[in-house]
Amino acid sequence: AVSSLPALSDCSTTFVFRLAAPMALRHLLAVAVTVLALDMAAAGGGSAALGVNYGQVADNLPSPQAAAVLLRALNATKVKLYDADARVLSAFAGSGVDFTVGLPDNMVPRLASDPSAAATWVRSNILPHLPATSITAVTVGNEVLTGSDATMLRSLLPAMQSLHAALAACNLTSRIAVTTAHSLAVLSSSFPPSSAAFRHDLLPYITPLLAFLAKTGSPFLVNAYPYFAYKADPGTVDLDYVLFEPSAAAVADSATGLRYGNMLHAQVDAVRAAICAADYGRAVEIRVSETGWPSQGDGDEAGATPQNAARYNGNLMRLVAQGKGTPAAPGEPLQVYVFALFNEDQKPGPASERHYGLFKPDGTPAYDVGVKAPTIKGLKGSGNGDGNGTGSGVGMVVGEGPAGADGFAVGPGGLYTISDATHKVRRWRWTESLAAMAAVLAMVSWS
């Protein structure tokens, strides 16, 4: 038997397991493993992981429960937030989705100057959601090193170190990485990929940051958008090349002989070359923390169409599903986070900034990416759902194929309401609990 477990509300919590009946434990372990295997088979657990950015700069988004349904349809098992929204993290409890959460820019100087602020942030934003919700990384700020604030530049690494220390005090550094996301503007050049290097003015900040990532086993995150290259020079840049089309002419790196069939891989390998030049090439994993294509733009934003967005993200998803790496690291499957789940109507800047979503706020696809997804009907979308099926999402009707293509029992015509989706989340929680118990029991030896 297992003793009652206290809530994970502070770093002094310990777990005590009392063994009582060896045979009962064996039976419980067998049941847990069987249920977990069945659930993985039903969910298609063997496919490659897809990451999606869940931005919320909008006033018309559906509730987190609706987002959970859409992400499930995409087979997305990794989600990146730009904050640590408690509503979202609670709604996904037990889902098996791995979250990267964000510490906002305005908190970076505070964590750098006051280590106790990091401990407070962890207690408030991380611990209440563990272990029900899987949090695997925290990003400290976003594209800080390509900003113009000198205080932010100096504060970034100390803030990351403070947060890592706060997580270490809770014995969480083995499961939660501390990192930060960069734009490609940290590079002084990016082509050919093998010649890329970091900007000289940023080396005093990037070199120790790479040392931190290598020491802690944390990934280097890059926001890479081939769209920007095409938008800047549509007359020269081959559209098929930036859209992952098989018909695109490959571009060769004369120094290495490697051939690139798409621009994203070339951009990632440019970052890889820059890291290698700083002598951290093999110790730091590279992940694409953002990439995407807008489905609409202003008149001077070439290529921002639903057709191109569908081609980019559809081809990207298929590439991720194949588990392929880049030409410079073919044996290392590239982890990618698509930007973004929803169109965000309150983002500033050109029209394209408000049209990167895979879905519109009413839950309908912004375009067809060749992935079967549910449609959400009858949703006004206030963005104020409480995450428990009692807000604006109540009664939302979702269609997911004939008679429930996801393997769950549904109502007439293959439709179910958001309250049924909440039951799915509870089922996820049960499965996750069994999985966790199986892992614990597997580590316990008995005669």
CSV table of C-alpha atoms in Angstrom, one decimal:
chain,number,residue,atom,x,y,z
A,1,ALA,CA,0.0,0.0,0.0
A,2,VAL,CA,1.1,3.6,-0.5
A,3,SER,CA,0.8,6.1,2.3
A,4,SER,CA,-1.2,9.3,1.8
A,5,LEU,CA,0.8,11.7,-0.3
A,6,PRO,CA,1.0,15.4,0.7
A,7,ALA,CA,0.4,18.1,-1.9
A,8,LEU,CA,3.5,19.3,-3.6
A,9,SER,CA,3.3,22.8,-2.2
A,10,ASP,CA,6.8,23.5,-0.9
A,11,CYS,CA,10.3,22.2,-1.4
A,12,SER,CA,10.5,20.3,1.9
A,13,THR,CA,7.8,17.8,0.9
A,14,THR,CA,9.0,14.2,0.9
A,15,PHE,CA,7.2,11.1,-0.2
A,16,VAL,CA,7.1,7.9,2.0
A,17,PHE,CA,6.1,4.6,0.5
A,18,ARG,CA,5.1,1.8,2.8
A,19,LEU,CA,5.2,-1.7,1.3
A,20,ALA,CA,2.5,-4.0,2.6
A,21,ALA,CA,1.4,-6.7,0.3
A,22,PRO,CA,3.9,-7.8,-2.4
A,23,MET,CA,1.4,-9.8,-4.4
A,24,ALA,CA,-1.1,-6.9,-4.4
A,25,LEU,CA,1.7,-4.6,-5.6
A,26,ARG,CA,2.4,-7.0,-8.5
A,27,HIS,CA,-1.2,-7.1,-9.5
A,28,LEU,CA,-1.5,-3.3,-9.3
A,29,LEU,CA,1.6,-2.9,-11.4
A,30,ALA,CA,0.3,-5.3,-14.0
A,31,VAL,CA,-3.0,-3.4,-14.2
A,32,ALA,CA,-1.2,-0.1,-14.5
A,33,VAL,CA,1.0,-1.2,-17.3
A,34,THR,CA,-1.9,-2.8,-19.2
A,35,VAL,CA,-4.1,0.2,-19.0
A,36,LEU,CA,-1.2,2.5,-20.0
A,37,ALA,CA,-0.4,0.3,-23.0
A,38,LEU,CA,-4.0,0.3,-24.2
A,39,ASP,CA,-4.2,4.0,-23.8
A,40,MET,CA,-1.0,4.6,-25.8
A,41,ALA,CA,-2.3,2.3,-28.5
A,42,ALA,CA,-5.6,4.2,-28.8
A,43,ALA,CA,-3.8,7.5,-28.9
A,44,GLY,CA,-1.2,6.5,-31.4
A,45,GLY,CA,1.5,7.0,-28.9
A,46,GLY,CA,4.3,5.8,-31.2
A,47,SER,CA,4.2,8.9,-33.5
A,48,ALA,CA,6.7,11.7,-33.2
A,49,ALA,CA,6.0,14.6,-30.9
A,50,LEU,CA,4.6,17.8,-32.2
A,51,GLY,CA,5.0,21.0,-30.3
A,52,VAL,CA,2.6,24.0,-30.5
A,53,ASN,CA,2.9,27.5,-29.2
A,54,TYR,CA,-0.2,28.5,-27.2
A,55,GLY,CA,-0.3,32.3,-27.3
A,56,GLN,CA,-3.1,34.2,-25.7
A,57,VAL,CA,-2.7,37.9,-26.9
A,58,ALA,CA,-6.4,38.0,-27.7
A,59,ASP,CA,-9.7,38.8,-26.2
A,60,ASN,CA,-11.8,36.2,-28.0
A,61,LEU,CA,-10.2,32.8,-27.4
A,62,PRO,CA,-12.0,29.6,-26.3
A,63,SER,CA,-11.4,28.0,-22.9
A,64,PRO,CA,-8.4,25.8,-22.3
A,65,GLN,CA,-10.6,22.7,-22.4
A,66,ALA,CA,-11.4,23.5,-26.0
A,67,ALA,CA,-7.7,24.1,-26.7
A,68,ALA,CA,-7.1,20.6,-25.2
A,69,VAL,CA,-9.5,19.0,-27.7
A,70,LEU,CA,-7.8,20.8,-30.7
A,71,LEU,CA,-4.3,19.9,-29.6
A,72,ARG,CA,-5.4,16.2,-29.1
A,73,ALA,CA,-6.7,16.2,-32.7
A,74,LEU,CA,-3.3,17.5,-33.9
A,75,ASN,CA,-1.5,14.8,-31.8
A,76,ALA,CA,0.4,17.6,-30.2
A,77,THR,CA,2.1,16.3,-27.0
A,78,LYS,CA,4.2,19.4,-26.3
A,79,VAL,CA,2.9,22.9,-25.6
A,80,LYS,CA,4.8,26.1,-25.1
A,81,LEU,CA,3.2,29.0,-23.1
A,82,TYR,CA,4.6,32.5,-22.8
A,83,ASP,CA,3.6,32.7,-19.1
A,84,ALA,CA,2.6,30.2,-16.5
A,85,ASP,CA,-1.2,30.6,-16.9
A,86,ALA,CA,-2.7,28.6,-14.0
A,87,ARG,CA,-6.0,28.1,-15.9
A,88,VAL,CA,-4.2,26.4,-18.8
A,89,LEU,CA,-1.9,24.3,-16.6
A,90,SER,CA,-4.8,23.1,-14.5
A,91,ALA,CA,-7.0,22.3,-17.5
A,92,PHE,CA,-4.3,20.0,-18.9
A,93,ALA,CA,-3.6,18.2,-15.6
A,94,GLY,CA,-3.2,14.5,-16.3
A,95,SER,CA,-3.2,15.0,-20.1
A,96,GLY,CA,0.3,13.7,-20.6
A,97,VAL,CA,1.2,16.9,-22.5
A,98,ASP,CA,4.6,18.4,-21.7
A,99,PHE,CA,4.6,22.1,-21.0
A,100,THR,CA,7.3,24.7,-21.5
A,101,VAL,CA,6.2,27.7,-19.5
A,102,GLY,CA,7.5,31.3,-19.7
A,103,LEU,CA,8.8,33.7,-17.2
A,104,PRO,CA,8.0,37.2,-18.7
A,105,ASP,CA,10.6,39.7,-19.7
A,106,ASN,CA,9.6,42.2,-17.0
A,107,MET,CA,10.6,39.8,-14.2
A,108,VAL,CA,14.1,39.1,-15.6
A,109,PRO,CA,15.9,42.0,-13.8
A,110,ARG,CA,14.1,41.2,-10.5
A,111,LEU,CA,15.2,37.5,-10.5
A,112,ALA,CA,18.8,38.6,-11.4
A,113,SER,CA,19.0,41.0,-8.4
A,114,ASP,CA,16.9,39.0,-5.9
A,115,PRO,CA,17.4,35.2,-5.8
A,116,SER,CA,14.4,34.9,-3.4
A,117,ALA,CA,12.2,36.2,-6.2
A,118,ALA,CA,13.0,33.0,-8.1
A,119,ALA,CA,12.0,30.8,-5.2
A,120,THR,CA,8.7,32.8,-4.8
A,121,TRP,CA,8.0,32.4,-8.5
A,122,VAL,CA,8.6,28.6,-8.5
A,123,ARG,CA,6.3,28.2,-5.4
A,124,SER,CA,3.5,30.2,-7.1
A,125,ASN,CA,3.7,29.1,-10.7
A,126,ILE,CA,5.3,25.6,-10.8
A,127,LEU,CA,4.8,23.7,-7.6
A,128,PRO,CA,0.9,24.0,-7.5
A,129,HIS,CA,0.7,22.1,-10.8
A,130,LEU,CA,3.1,19.2,-10.1
A,131,PRO,CA,2.9,16.3,-10.7
A,132,ALA,CA,-0.5,16.4,-12.3
A,133,THR,CA,0.7,18.7,-15.1
A,134,SER,CA,4.0,17.9,-16.8
A,135,ILE,CA,6.2,21.0,-16.9
A,136,THR,CA,9.5,20.2,-18.5
A,137,ALA,CA,11.1,23.6,-19.2
A,138,VAL,CA,11.0,27.3,-18.3
A,139,THR,CA,12.0,30.0,-20.7
A,140,VAL,CA,13.4,33.1,-19.1
A,141,GLY,CA,12.3,36.0,-21.2
A,142,ASN,CA,11.9,35.9,-25.0
A,143,GLU,CA,14.5,37.0,-27.5
A,144,VAL,CA,16.2,39.1,-24.8
A,145,LEU,CA,19.6,39.2,-26.4
A,146,THR,CA,18.4,40.9,-29.6
A,147,GLY,CA,16.7,43.7,-27.6
A,148,SER,CA,18.2,47.1,-26.9
A,149,ASP,CA,17.8,47.1,-23.1
A,150,ALA,CA,21.3,46.8,-21.6
A,151,THR,CA,19.9,45.9,-18.2
A,152,MET,CA,18.1,43.0,-19.7
A,153,LEU,CA,21.2,41.8,-21.4
A,154,ARG,CA,23.2,41.8,-18.2
A,155,SER,CA,20.3,40.3,-16.2
A,156,LEU,CA,19.4,37.3,-18.4
A,157,LEU,CA,22.0,34.7,-17.3
A,158,PRO,CA,21.9,35.7,-13.6
A,159,ALA,CA,18.1,35.3,-13.7
A,160,MET,CA,18.4,31.9,-15.3
A,161,GLN,CA,20.9,30.9,-12.7
A,162,SER,CA,18.6,32.0,-9.9
A,163,LEU,CA,15.7,30.1,-11.3
A,164,HIS,CA,17.8,27.0,-11.7
A,165,ALA,CA,18.9,27.3,-8.1
A,166,ALA,CA,15.3,27.7,-7.0
A,167,LEU,CA,14.3,24.5,-8.9
A,168,ALA,CA,17.4,22.7,-7.5
A,169,ALA,CA,16.2,23.5,-4.0
A,170,CYS,CA,13.0,21.6,-4.9
A,171,ASN,CA,14.9,18.7,-6.5
A,172,LEU,CA,13.3,19.6,-9.8
A,173,THR,CA,16.3,20.3,-12.1
A,174,SER,CA,16.3,16.7,-13.4
A,175,ARG,CA,12.8,17.2,-14.9
A,176,ILE,CA,12.6,21.0,-15.6
A,177,ALA,CA,15.2,22.7,-17.8
A,178,VAL,CA,15.9,26.4,-17.6
A,179,THR,CA,16.5,28.1,-20.9
A,180,THR,CA,15.6,31.2,-23.1
A,181,ALA,CA,14.5,31.6,-26.7
A,182,HIS,CA,16.5,33.6,-29.3
A,183,SER,CA,15.8,35.0,-32.7
A,184,LEU,CA,18.1,34.3,-35.6
A,185,ALA,CA,19.3,37.9,-35.2
A,186,VAL,CA,21.8,36.6,-32.7
A,187,LEU,CA,23.8,35.4,-35.7
A,188,SER,CA,26.1,37.7,-37.7
A,189,SER,CA,25.6,35.6,-40.8
A,190,SER,CA,23.6,32.4,-41.5
A,191,PHE,CA,24.6,31.3,-45.0
A,192,PRO,CA,26.2,29.1,-45.9
A,193,PRO,CA,25.3,27.3,-42.6
A,194,SER,CA,28.8,26.1,-41.9
A,195,SER,CA,30.1,29.7,-41.8
A,196,ALA,CA,27.6,31.1,-39.3
A,197,ALA,CA,28.7,32.8,-36.1
A,198,PHE,CA,27.2,34.7,-33.3
A,199,ARG,CA,27.3,38.5,-33.4
A,200,HIS,CA,30.6,39.7,-31.9
A,201,ASP,CA,28.8,42.2,-29.6
A,202,LEU,CA,26.7,39.4,-28.1
A,203,LEU,CA,29.5,36.9,-27.4
A,204,PRO,CA,30.1,38.3,-23.9
A,205,TYR,CA,26.5,37.2,-23.1
A,206,ILE,CA,26.1,34.1,-25.3
A,207,THR,CA,29.4,32.4,-24.4
A,208,PRO,CA,28.6,32.1,-20.6
A,209,LEU,CA,25.0,31.3,-21.5
A,210,LEU,CA,26.1,28.4,-23.6
A,211,ALA,CA,28.3,27.2,-20.7
A,212,PHE,CA,25.2,27.3,-18.5
A,213,LEU,CA,23.1,25.3,-21.0
A,214,ALA,CA,25.8,22.7,-21.4
A,215,LYS,CA,26.3,22.3,-17.7
A,216,THR,CA,22.6,22.0,-16.9
A,217,GLY,CA,21.7,19.9,-19.9
A,218,SER,CA,19.3,22.5,-21.2
A,219,PRO,CA,18.4,23.1,-24.9
A,220,PHE,CA,19.2,26.1,-27.0
A,221,LEU,CA,15.9,27.5,-28.3
A,222,VAL,CA,15.7,29.4,-31.6
A,223,ASN,CA,12.7,31.1,-33.2
A,224,ALA,CA,13.2,30.5,-36.9
A,225,TYR,CA,10.9,31.9,-39.6
A,226,PRO,CA,11.8,31.2,-43.2
A,227,TYR,CA,8.7,33.4,-44.0
A,228,PHE,CA,10.7,36.5,-43.0
A,229,ALA,CA,13.4,35.7,-45.6
A,230,TYR,CA,10.8,35.2,-48.3
A,231,LYS,CA,8.9,38.4,-47.3
A,232,ALA,CA,12.1,40.4,-47.5
A,233,ASP,CA,13.0,39.2,-51.0
A,234,PRO,CA,10.3,37.3,-52.8
A,235,GLY,CA,11.9,37.8,-56.1
A,236,THR,CA,15.0,35.9,-55.2
A,237,VAL,CA,14.0,33.4,-52.5
A,238,ASP,CA,12.5,30.2,-53.9
A,239,LEU,CA,9.0,29.8,-52.4
A,240,ASP,CA,9.1,26.0,-52.7
A,241,TYR,CA,12.4,26.0,-50.8
A,242,VAL,CA,11.0,27.8,-47.8
A,243,LEU,CA,7.8,25.7,-47.9
A,244,PHE,CA,9.5,22.3,-47.7
A,245,GLU,CA,8.3,21.3,-51.1
A,246,PRO,CA,10.0,18.2,-52.5
A,247,SER,CA,10.3,19.9,-55.9
A,248,ALA,CA,12.5,22.6,-54.5
A,249,ALA,CA,16.1,22.8,-55.8
A,250,ALA,CA,18.5,21.8,-53.0
A,251,VAL,CA,21.0,24.4,-51.9
A,252,ALA,CA,24.5,23.2,-51.2
A,253,ASP,CA,27.0,24.3,-48.5
A,254,SER,CA,30.2,24.3,-50.5
A,255,ALA,CA,32.4,24.0,-47.3
A,256,THR,CA,30.7,20.8,-46.1
A,257,GLY,CA,29.1,19.3,-49.2
A,258,LEU,CA,25.8,19.1,-47.3
A,259,ARG,CA,22.7,19.8,-49.4
A,260,TYR,CA,19.6,21.6,-48.0
A,261,GLY,CA,16.2,20.9,-49.3
A,262,ASN,CA,14.5,23.5,-47.1
A,263,MET,CA,15.5,26.8,-45.4
A,264,LEU,CA,14.5,25.8,-41.9
A,265,HIS,CA,17.1,23.1,-41.8
A,266,ALA,CA,19.7,25.5,-43.1
A,267,GLN,CA,18.8,28.0,-40.4
A,268,VAL,CA,19.0,25.4,-37.6
A,269,ASP,CA,22.4,24.1,-38.9
A,270,ALA,CA,23.6,27.8,-39.0
A,271,VAL,CA,22.9,28.0,-35.3
A,272,ARG,CA,24.6,24.6,-34.8
A,273,ALA,CA,27.7,25.9,-36.6
A,274,ALA,CA,27.7,29.1,-34.4
A,275,ILE,CA,27.5,27.0,-31.3
A,276,CYS,CA,30.2,24.7,-32.5
A,277,ALA,CA,32.4,27.7,-33.1
A,278,ALA,CA,32.0,28.5,-29.4
A,279,ASP,CA,33.0,24.9,-28.5
A,280,TYR,CA,29.6,23.8,-27.2
A,281,GLY,CA,28.4,22.0,-30.3
A,282,ARG,CA,27.9,18.5,-28.9
A,283,ALA,CA,26.7,19.4,-25.4
A,284,VAL,CA,23.8,21.6,-26.4
A,285,GLU,CA,20.6,20.4,-28.1
A,286,ILE,CA,18.9,22.8,-30.5
A,287,ARG,CA,15.2,23.1,-30.6
A,288,VAL,CA,13.0,25.3,-32.8
A,289,SER,CA,10.9,27.1,-30.2
A,290,GLU,CA,8.8,29.0,-32.9
A,291,THR,CA,8.2,28.6,-36.6
A,292,GLY,CA,5.2,29.2,-38.7
A,293,TRP,CA,3.6,31.0,-41.6
A,294,PRO,CA,0.8,33.6,-41.6
A,295,SER,CA,-2.4,33.0,-43.5
A,296,GLN,CA,-3.1,36.7,-44.1
A,297,GLY,CA,-1.0,39.9,-44.2
A,298,ASP,CA,-0.9,43.5,-45.4
A,299,GLY,CA,-0.5,44.3,-49.1
A,300,ASP,CA,3.2,44.5,-48.8
A,301,GLU,CA,3.6,41.1,-47.0
A,302,ALA,CA,4.4,38.7,-49.8
A,303,GLY,CA,3.3,35.1,-49.5
A,304,ALA,CA,1.0,35.6,-46.5
A,305,THR,CA,-1.9,33.4,-47.8
A,306,PRO,CA,-3.9,30.5,-46.5
A,307,GLN,CA,-2.5,28.3,-49.3
A,308,ASN,CA,1.1,29.0,-48.3
A,309,ALA,CA,0.4,28.6,-44.6
A,310,ALA,CA,-1.2,25.3,-45.3
A,311,ARG,CA,1.8,24.1,-47.4
A,312,TYR,CA,4.3,25.3,-44.8
A,313,ASN,CA,2.7,23.9,-41.7
A,314,GLY,CA,1.4,20.8,-43.3
A,315,ASN,CA,4.8,19.9,-44.8
A,316,LEU,CA,6.5,20.8,-41.5
A,317,MET,CA,4.1,18.5,-39.5
A,318,ARG,CA,4.8,15.6,-41.9
A,319,LEU,CA,8.6,16.2,-41.5
A,320,VAL,CA,8.3,16.2,-37.7
A,321,ALA,CA,6.3,13.0,-37.9
A,322,GLN,CA,9.1,11.3,-39.8
A,323,GLY,CA,11.5,12.0,-37.0
A,324,LYS,CA,14.2,13.5,-39.3
A,325,GLY,CA,17.1,15.6,-38.2
A,326,THR,CA,19.0,18.3,-40.2
A,327,PRO,CA,21.7,17.5,-42.8
A,328,ALA,CA,24.4,18.3,-40.2
A,329,ALA,CA,22.8,16.1,-37.5
A,330,PRO,CA,20.6,13.5,-39.4
A,331,GLY,CA,20.4,11.2,-36.4
A,332,GLU,CA,19.0,13.8,-34.0
A,333,PRO,CA,15.2,14.3,-34.6
A,334,LEU,CA,14.5,18.0,-34.6
A,335,GLN,CA,12.0,19.1,-32.0
A,336,VAL,CA,9.8,21.9,-33.4
A,337,TYR,CA,7.1,24.1,-31.9
A,338,VAL,CA,4.6,25.5,-34.5
A,339,PHE,CA,3.5,29.0,-34.0
A,340,ALA,CA,0.6,29.2,-33.1
A,341,LEU,CA,-2.5,27.4,-32.0
A,342,PHE,CA,-4.9,30.4,-32.5
A,343,ASN,CA,-5.0,33.6,-34.4
A,344,GLU,CA,-4.4,36.4,-31.8
A,345,ASP,CA,-6.4,39.5,-32.5
A,346,GLN,CA,-4.6,41.8,-30.1
A,347,LYS,CA,-1.0,41.4,-31.3
A,348,PRO,CA,0.5,44.7,-32.5
A,349,GLY,CA,2.4,45.1,-35.8
A,350,PRO,CA,1.5,44.2,-39.4
A,351,ALA,CA,-1.6,42.1,-40.2
A,352,SER,CA,0.5,38.9,-40.4
A,353,GLU,CA,1.1,39.0,-36.7
A,354,ARG,CA,-2.6,38.4,-36.0
A,355,HIS,CA,-2.9,35.5,-38.5
A,356,TYR,CA,-0.3,32.8,-37.5
A,357,GLY,CA,-2.9,30.5,-35.9
A,358,LEU,CA,-3.7,27.0,-37.0
A,359,PHE,CA,-7.2,27.7,-35.8
A,360,LYS,CA,-9.5,30.7,-35.6
A,361,PRO,CA,-10.8,31.7,-32.2
A,362,ASP,CA,-14.1,29.9,-32.9
A,363,GLY,CA,-12.1,26.6,-33.2
A,364,THR,CA,-12.5,26.2,-36.9
A,365,PRO,CA,-9.3,25.6,-38.9
A,366,ALA,CA,-7.7,28.7,-40.4
A,367,TYR,CA,-6.8,26.5,-43.4
A,368,ASP,CA,-6.4,22.8,-44.2
A,369,VAL,CA,-3.0,21.4,-43.2
A,370,GLY,CA,-4.0,17.8,-44.0
A,371,VAL,CA,-4.5,16.9,-40.4
A,372,LYS,CA,-8.0,15.7,-39.3
A,373,ALA,CA,-9.1,18.1,-36.6
A,374,PRO,CA,-12.4,18.6,-34.7
A,375,THR,CA,-14.5,21.7,-35.4
A,376,ILE,CA,-16.1,23.7,-32.7
A,377,LYS,CA,-19.6,25.0,-33.3
A,378,GLY,CA,-21.6,27.6,-31.5
A,379,LEU,CA,-18.7,29.3,-29.7
A,380,LYS,CA,-18.6,33.0,-29.3
A,381,GLY,CA,-15.2,32.9,-27.7
A,382,SER,CA,-14.8,35.4,-24.8
A,383,GLY,CA,-11.4,34.0,-23.7
A,384,ASN,CA,-12.8,34.0,-20.1
A,385,GLY,CA,-13.5,30.3,-19.6
A,386,ASP,CA,-12.7,29.3,-16.1
A,387,GLY,CA,-11.0,26.1,-17.1
A,388,ASN,CA,-13.5,23.9,-15.4
A,389,GLY,CA,-16.3,23.7,-17.9
A,390,THR,CA,-18.3,26.4,-16.1
A,391,GLY,CA,-17.2,29.4,-18.2
A,392,SER,CA,-17.9,30.4,-21.7
A,393,GLY,CA,-17.1,26.9,-23.0
A,394,VAL,CA,-20.1,25.2,-21.5
A,395,GLY,CA,-22.3,23.5,-24.1
A,396,MET,CA,-19.6,23.9,-26.8
A,397,VAL,CA,-20.3,21.3,-29.4
A,398,VAL,CA,-17.4,19.5,-31.0
A,399,GLY,CA,-17.4,17.1,-33.9
A,400,GLU,CA,-14.6,14.6,-34.2
A,401,GLY,CA,-15.5,12.3,-37.1
A,402,PRO,CA,-18.0,9.6,-37.4
A,403,ALA,CA,-19.0,8.0,-34.1
A,404,GLY,CA,-15.9,9.4,-32.4
A,405,ALA,CA,-12.8,8.8,-34.5
A,406,ASP,CA,-10.7,9.2,-31.4
A,407,GLY,CA,-11.9,6.0,-29.9
A,408,PHE,CA,-14.1,7.5,-27.2
A,409,ALA,CA,-17.8,7.0,-26.8
A,410,VAL,CA,-19.7,10.1,-28.1
A,411,GLY,CA,-23.2,11.2,-28.6
A,412,PRO,CA,-25.5,10.9,-31.7
A,413,GLY,CA,-23.8,11.8,-34.9
A,414,GLY,CA,-20.3,11.6,-33.4
A,415,LEU,CA,-20.7,14.9,-31.5
A,416,TYR,CA,-19.9,15.6,-27.9
A,417,THR,CA,-20.0,18.7,-25.7
A,418,ILE,CA,-17.1,20.3,-23.9
A,419,SER,CA,-18.2,18.7,-20.7
A,420,ASP,CA,-17.5,15.3,-22.4
A,421,ALA,CA,-14.1,16.7,-23.3
A,422,THR,CA,-13.5,17.4,-19.6
A,423,HIS,CA,-14.3,13.8,-18.9
A,424,LYS,CA,-11.5,12.9,-21.3
A,425,VAL,CA,-9.1,15.1,-19.4
A,426,ARG,CA,-10.1,13.2,-16.2
A,427,ARG,CA,-9.4,10.0,-18.1
A,428,TRP,CA,-6.0,11.3,-19.0
A,429,ARG,CA,-5.4,12.1,-15.4
A,430,TRP,CA,-6.3,8.6,-14.4
A,431,THR,CA,-4.0,7.1,-17.0
A,432,GLU,CA,-1.2,9.5,-16.0
A,433,SER,CA,-1.7,8.5,-12.4
A,434,LEU,CA,-1.4,4.8,-13.3
A,435,ALA,CA,1.7,5.5,-15.4
A,436,ALA,CA,3.3,7.3,-12.5
A,437,MET,CA,2.4,4.5,-10.1
A,438,ALA,CA,3.8,1.9,-12.5
A,439,ALA,CA,7.1,3.8,-12.6
A,440,VAL,CA,7.2,4.0,-8.8
A,441,LEU,CA,6.4,0.4,-8.3
A,442,ALA,CA,8.9,-0.7,-10.9
A,443,MET,CA,11.6,1.0,-8.8
A,444,VAL,CA,10.5,-0.8,-5.7
A,445,SER,CA,12.0,-4.2,-5.1
A,446,TRP,CA,10.3,-6.8,-3.0
A,447,SER,CA,10.6,-10.5,-2.5
